[in-house]
Amino acid sequence: MDSPLGAADPAAEPRRRELQSLLRTEIPIAAQMDVAVDQIAPQGLWLSMPLAPNRNPHQTAFAGSLNSLCTLAGWAMTHLLLEQLGIDGATVLRRSSIKYHEPVESDRVVAWCLPPRDADWEHFVEMLPEKGQAKLDLVVEIAGSVSERPAVLFAGNYVVLGNGES
């Protein structure tokens, strides 16, 4: 099955700018954190933020900012997928878990939201019109500099309450 985000889109730049504007206007913390949408591709969605306004007293990324960046990445991925389906809906985070494996020290912190697994995506697409709501489990990683594993690993369960086709 193809990626839920579709094939690489040569006209992705306007979509990237629109998503960044949406995040910054509709979710004010995204503007406060200076979140940027770096890339939308079949392999996922990348958001980033500068370390400086999101640091703790140890000069590493503040855990709350890391959690917020991951939450925003999952929300943005869900938004893109709904847009692709032509469906309006309210997206909320139902539950999440986050593991901080190592401090994040890079000047630019990058979160990568992986596309949903094929089975999860198929179930989501089936349930949303049938039940008027559906859930989507997403994983977001923030790369580390010390080990092979991610510095931060986030799992979010997003629920969409569908409002029909847009």
PDB file of C-alpha atoms in Angstrom:
ATOM      1  CA  MET A   1       0.000   0.000   0.000  1.00  0.00           C
ATOM      2  CA  ASP A   2       1.189   3.539  -0.740  1.00  0.00           C
ATOM      3  CA  SER A   3       1.995   5.934   2.068  1.00  0.00           C
ATOM      4  CA  PRO A   4      -1.144   7.634   3.420  1.00  0.00           C
ATOM      5  CA  LEU A   5       0.586  10.925   2.582  1.00  0.00           C
ATOM      6  CA  GLY A   6       0.787   9.870  -1.077  1.00  0.00           C
ATOM      7  CA  ALA A   7       3.681  10.217  -3.475  1.00  0.00           C
ATOM      8  CA  ALA A   8       6.227  12.994  -3.280  1.00  0.00           C
ATOM      9  CA  ASP A   9       4.484  16.158  -4.401  1.00  0.00           C
ATOM     10  CA  PRO A  10       6.464  18.676  -6.454  1.00  0.00           C
ATOM     11  CA  ALA A  11       3.990  21.373  -5.330  1.00  0.00           C
ATOM     12  CA  ALA A  12       4.471  20.564  -1.629  1.00  0.00           C
ATOM     13  CA  GLU A  13       5.847  24.003  -0.736  1.00  0.00           C
ATOM     14  CA  PRO A  14       2.439  25.769  -0.674  1.00  0.00           C
ATOM     15  CA  ARG A  15       1.028  22.904   1.409  1.00  0.00           C
ATOM     16  CA  ARG A  16       3.962  23.189   3.837  1.00  0.00           C
ATOM     17  CA  ARG A  17       3.491  26.969   4.192  1.00  0.00           C
ATOM     18  CA  GLU A  18      -0.290  26.603   4.689  1.00  0.00           C
ATOM     19  CA  LEU A  19       0.199  24.010   7.427  1.00  0.00           C
ATOM     20  CA  GLN A  20       2.785  26.161   9.188  1.00  0.00           C
ATOM     21  CA  SER A  21       0.436  29.162   9.074  1.00  0.00           C
ATOM     22  CA  LEU A  22      -2.432  27.043  10.408  1.00  0.00           C
ATOM     23  CA  LEU A  23      -0.357  25.735  13.310  1.00  0.00           C
ATOM     24  CA  ARG A  24       0.861  29.200  14.272  1.00  0.00           C
ATOM     25  CA  THR A  25      -2.575  30.860  14.096  1.00  0.00           C
ATOM     26  CA  GLU A  26      -4.838  28.115  15.449  1.00  0.00           C
ATOM     27  CA  ILE A  27      -2.471  26.740  18.099  1.00  0.00           C
ATOM     28  CA  PRO A  28      -0.736  29.775  19.660  1.00  0.00           C
ATOM     29  CA  ILE A  29       1.920  27.748  21.490  1.00  0.00           C
ATOM     30  CA  ALA A  30       3.311  26.771  18.078  1.00  0.00           C
ATOM     31  CA  ALA A  31       4.084  30.446  17.384  1.00  0.00           C
ATOM     32  CA  GLN A  32       5.530  30.943  20.879  1.00  0.00           C
ATOM     33  CA  MET A  33       7.810  27.947  20.365  1.00  0.00           C
ATOM     34  CA  ASP A  34       8.692  29.150  16.824  1.00  0.00           C
ATOM     35  CA  VAL A  35       7.627  25.813  15.318  1.00  0.00           C
ATOM     36  CA  ALA A  36       8.317  25.348  11.616  1.00  0.00           C
ATOM     37  CA  VAL A  37       6.994  22.755   9.192  1.00  0.00           C
ATOM     38  CA  ASP A  38      10.177  21.535   7.535  1.00  0.00           C
ATOM     39  CA  GLN A  39       8.958  18.812   5.208  1.00  0.00           C
ATOM     40  CA  ILE A  40       5.916  16.801   4.142  1.00  0.00           C
ATOM     41  CA  ALA A  41       6.826  13.584   2.337  1.00  0.00           C
ATOM     42  CA  PRO A  42       5.590  10.006   1.941  1.00  0.00           C
ATOM     43  CA  GLN A  43       8.024   9.057   4.744  1.00  0.00           C
ATOM     44  CA  GLY A  44       6.322  11.408   7.188  1.00  0.00           C
ATOM     45  CA  LEU A  45       6.125  14.945   8.457  1.00  0.00           C
ATOM     46  CA  TRP A  46       8.980  16.933  10.007  1.00  0.00           C
ATOM     47  CA  LEU A  47       8.447  19.842  12.392  1.00  0.00           C
ATOM     48  CA  SER A  48      11.228  21.748  14.102  1.00  0.00           C
ATOM     49  CA  MET A  49      11.850  24.435  16.693  1.00  0.00           C
ATOM     50  CA  PRO A  50      14.913  26.376  17.774  1.00  0.00           C
ATOM     51  CA  LEU A  51      16.523  25.360  21.034  1.00  0.00           C
ATOM     52  CA  ALA A  52      17.008  28.900  22.397  1.00  0.00           C
ATOM     53  CA  PRO A  53      13.372  29.748  23.330  1.00  0.00           C
ATOM     54  CA  ASN A  54      12.670  26.115  24.299  1.00  0.00           C
ATOM     55  CA  ARG A  55      15.565  25.377  26.620  1.00  0.00           C
ATOM     56  CA  ASN A  56      15.770  24.528  30.291  1.00  0.00           C
ATOM     57  CA  PRO A  57      18.360  25.741  32.851  1.00  0.00           C
ATOM     58  CA  HIS A  58      20.719  22.951  31.677  1.00  0.00           C
ATOM     59  CA  GLN A  59      20.810  24.458  28.152  1.00  0.00           C
ATOM     60  CA  THR A  60      19.038  21.416  26.695  1.00  0.00           C
ATOM     61  CA  ALA A  61      15.517  21.241  25.291  1.00  0.00           C
ATOM     62  CA  PHE A  62      12.786  21.652  27.905  1.00  0.00           C
ATOM     63  CA  ALA A  63      10.734  18.457  28.276  1.00  0.00           C
ATOM     64  CA  GLY A  64       7.449  20.374  27.982  1.00  0.00           C
ATOM     65  CA  SER A  65       8.547  21.884  24.672  1.00  0.00           C
ATOM     66  CA  LEU A  66       9.612  18.463  23.384  1.00  0.00           C
ATOM     67  CA  ASN A  67       6.248  17.001  24.376  1.00  0.00           C
ATOM     68  CA  SER A  68       4.433  19.924  22.734  1.00  0.00           C
ATOM     69  CA  LEU A  69       6.451  19.581  19.518  1.00  0.00           C
ATOM     70  CA  CYS A  70       5.629  15.871  19.335  1.00  0.00           C
ATOM     71  CA  THR A  71       1.943  16.514  20.066  1.00  0.00           C
ATOM     72  CA  LEU A  72       1.845  19.170  17.339  1.00  0.00           C
ATOM     73  CA  ALA A  73       3.531  16.833  14.855  1.00  0.00           C
ATOM     74  CA  GLY A  74       0.867  14.164  15.423  1.00  0.00           C
ATOM     75  CA  TRP A  75      -1.935  16.727  15.212  1.00  0.00           C
ATOM     76  CA  ALA A  76      -0.481  18.150  11.988  1.00  0.00           C
ATOM     77  CA  MET A  77      -0.126  14.679  10.462  1.00  0.00           C
ATOM     78  CA  THR A  78      -3.766  13.931  11.283  1.00  0.00           C
ATOM     79  CA  HIS A  79      -4.797  17.262   9.764  1.00  0.00           C
ATOM     80  CA  LEU A  80      -2.926  16.483   6.532  1.00  0.00           C
ATOM     81  CA  LEU A  81      -4.501  13.045   6.278  1.00  0.00           C
ATOM     82  CA  LEU A  82      -7.999  14.448   6.783  1.00  0.00           C
ATOM     83  CA  GLU A  83      -7.316  17.122   4.187  1.00  0.00           C
ATOM     84  CA  GLN A  84      -6.223  14.440   1.747  1.00  0.00           C
ATOM     85  CA  LEU A  85      -9.497  12.569   2.340  1.00  0.00           C
ATOM     86  CA  GLY A  86     -11.509  15.771   1.875  1.00  0.00           C
ATOM     87  CA  ILE A  87     -12.985  15.482   5.365  1.00  0.00           C
ATOM     88  CA  ASP A  88     -13.422  18.201   7.948  1.00  0.00           C
ATOM     89  CA  GLY A  89     -13.073  17.032  11.503  1.00  0.00           C
ATOM     90  CA  ALA A  90     -12.071  17.990  14.990  1.00  0.00           C
ATOM     91  CA  THR A  91      -8.845  16.320  16.078  1.00  0.00           C
ATOM     92  CA  VAL A  92      -8.064  15.773  19.739  1.00  0.00           C
ATOM     93  CA  LEU A  93      -5.310  13.901  21.514  1.00  0.00           C
ATOM     94  CA  ARG A  94      -6.930  11.114  23.517  1.00  0.00           C
ATOM     95  CA  ARG A  95      -3.812   9.783  25.219  1.00  0.00           C
ATOM     96  CA  SER A  96      -0.094   9.845  24.780  1.00  0.00           C
ATOM     97  CA  SER A  97       3.110   8.520  26.219  1.00  0.00           C
ATOM     98  CA  ILE A  98       6.572   9.927  25.896  1.00  0.00           C
ATOM     99  CA  LYS A  99      10.002   8.583  26.736  1.00  0.00           C
ATOM    100  CA  TYR A 100      13.007  10.844  27.134  1.00  0.00           C
ATOM    101  CA  HIS A 101      16.074   8.703  26.489  1.00  0.00           C
ATOM    102  CA  GLU A 102      18.688  11.466  26.394  1.00  0.00           C
ATOM    103  CA  PRO A 103      18.926  15.262  26.524  1.00  0.00           C
ATOM    104  CA  VAL A 104      18.364  17.135  23.267  1.00  0.00           C
ATOM    105  CA  GLU A 105      21.102  19.702  22.704  1.00  0.00           C
ATOM    106  CA  SER A 106      20.982  20.547  18.999  1.00  0.00           C
ATOM    107  CA  ASP A 107      20.376  24.170  18.039  1.00  0.00           C
ATOM    108  CA  ARG A 108      17.401  23.074  15.926  1.00  0.00           C
ATOM    109  CA  VAL A 109      15.173  20.349  17.412  1.00  0.00           C
ATOM    110  CA  VAL A 110      13.501  18.189  14.746  1.00  0.00           C
ATOM    111  CA  ALA A 111      10.489  15.918  15.299  1.00  0.00           C
ATOM    112  CA  TRP A 112       9.596  13.298  12.719  1.00  0.00           C
ATOM    113  CA  CYS A 113       6.010  11.981  12.688  1.00  0.00           C
ATOM    114  CA  LEU A 114       5.915   8.643  10.930  1.00  0.00           C
ATOM    115  CA  PRO A 115       2.935   7.888   8.691  1.00  0.00           C
ATOM    116  CA  PRO A 116       0.381   5.568  10.266  1.00  0.00           C
ATOM    117  CA  ARG A 117       0.809   1.851   9.769  1.00  0.00           C
ATOM    118  CA  ASP A 118      -1.169   0.469   6.814  1.00  0.00           C
ATOM    119  CA  ALA A 119      -3.609  -1.493   8.988  1.00  0.00           C
ATOM    120  CA  ASP A 120      -4.245   1.518  11.245  1.00  0.00           C
ATOM    121  CA  TRP A 121      -4.793   3.784   8.232  1.00  0.00           C
ATOM    122  CA  GLU A 122      -7.214   1.353   6.579  1.00  0.00           C
ATOM    123  CA  HIS A 123      -9.192   1.017   9.822  1.00  0.00           C
ATOM    124  CA  PHE A 124      -9.262   4.809  10.264  1.00  0.00           C
ATOM    125  CA  VAL A 125     -10.539   5.386   6.698  1.00  0.00           C
ATOM    126  CA  GLU A 126     -13.242   2.756   7.210  1.00  0.00           C
ATOM    127  CA  MET A 127     -14.412   3.858  10.666  1.00  0.00           C
ATOM    128  CA  LEU A 128     -14.568   7.630  10.187  1.00  0.00           C
ATOM    129  CA  PRO A 129     -17.507   7.698   7.741  1.00  0.00           C
ATOM    130  CA  GLU A 130     -19.142   4.654   9.326  1.00  0.00           C
ATOM    131  CA  LYS A 131     -19.053   5.806  12.973  1.00  0.00           C
ATOM    132  CA  GLY A 132     -18.500   9.546  12.558  1.00  0.00           C
ATOM    133  CA  GLN A 133     -15.274   9.242  14.518  1.00  0.00           C
ATOM    134  CA  ALA A 134     -12.055   7.270  14.345  1.00  0.00           C
ATOM    135  CA  LYS A 135      -8.744   6.959  16.127  1.00  0.00           C
ATOM    136  CA  LEU A 136      -5.280   7.052  14.745  1.00  0.00           C
ATOM    137  CA  ASP A 137      -2.127   5.911  16.546  1.00  0.00           C
ATOM    138  CA  LEU A 138       0.953   7.894  15.563  1.00  0.00           C
ATOM    139  CA  VAL A 139       4.620   7.748  16.525  1.00  0.00           C
ATOM    140  CA  VAL A 140       6.907  10.770  16.665  1.00  0.00           C
ATOM    141  CA  GLU A 141      10.674  10.620  17.125  1.00  0.00           C
ATOM    142  CA  ILE A 142      13.242  13.252  17.974  1.00  0.00           C
ATOM    143  CA  ALA A 143      16.721  12.158  16.968  1.00  0.00           C
ATOM    144  CA  GLY A 144      19.458  11.887  19.507  1.00  0.00           C
ATOM    145  CA  SER A 145      23.129  12.614  19.235  1.00  0.00           C
ATOM    146  CA  VAL A 146      24.491  10.039  21.668  1.00  0.00           C
ATOM    147  CA  SER A 147      22.965   6.712  20.616  1.00  0.00           C
ATOM    148  CA  GLU A 148      21.191   5.049  17.712  1.00  0.00           C
ATOM    149  CA  ARG A 149      17.796   5.203  19.381  1.00  0.00           C
ATOM    150  CA  PRO A 150      15.696   8.368  19.349  1.00  0.00           C
ATOM    151  CA  ALA A 151      16.365  10.876  22.120  1.00  0.00           C
ATOM    152  CA  VAL A 152      12.607  11.219  22.486  1.00  0.00           C
ATOM    153  CA  LEU A 153       9.929   8.702  21.522  1.00  0.00           C
ATOM    154  CA  PHE A 154       6.273   9.795  21.584  1.00  0.00           C
ATOM    155  CA  ALA A 155       3.178   7.691  20.922  1.00  0.00           C
ATOM    156  CA  GLY A 156      -0.111   9.517  20.511  1.00  0.00           C
ATOM    157  CA  ASN A 157      -3.660   8.299  20.084  1.00  0.00           C
ATOM    158  CA  TYR A 158      -5.554  10.957  18.125  1.00  0.00           C
ATOM    159  CA  VAL A 159      -9.325  10.914  17.788  1.00  0.00           C
ATOM    160  CA  VAL A 160     -11.124  12.608  14.929  1.00  0.00           C
ATOM    161  CA  LEU A 161     -14.748  13.559  15.155  1.00  0.00           C
ATOM    162  CA  GLY A 162     -15.802  13.789  11.524  1.00  0.00           C
ATOM    163  CA  ASN A 163     -18.042  16.554  10.271  1.00  0.00           C
ATOM    164  CA  GLY A 164     -18.555  15.058   6.841  1.00  0.00           C
ATOM    165  CA  GLU A 165     -16.880  15.890   3.571  1.00  0.00           C
ATOM    166  CA  SER A 166     -15.535  19.360   3.024  1.00  0.00           C
TER     167      SER A 166
END
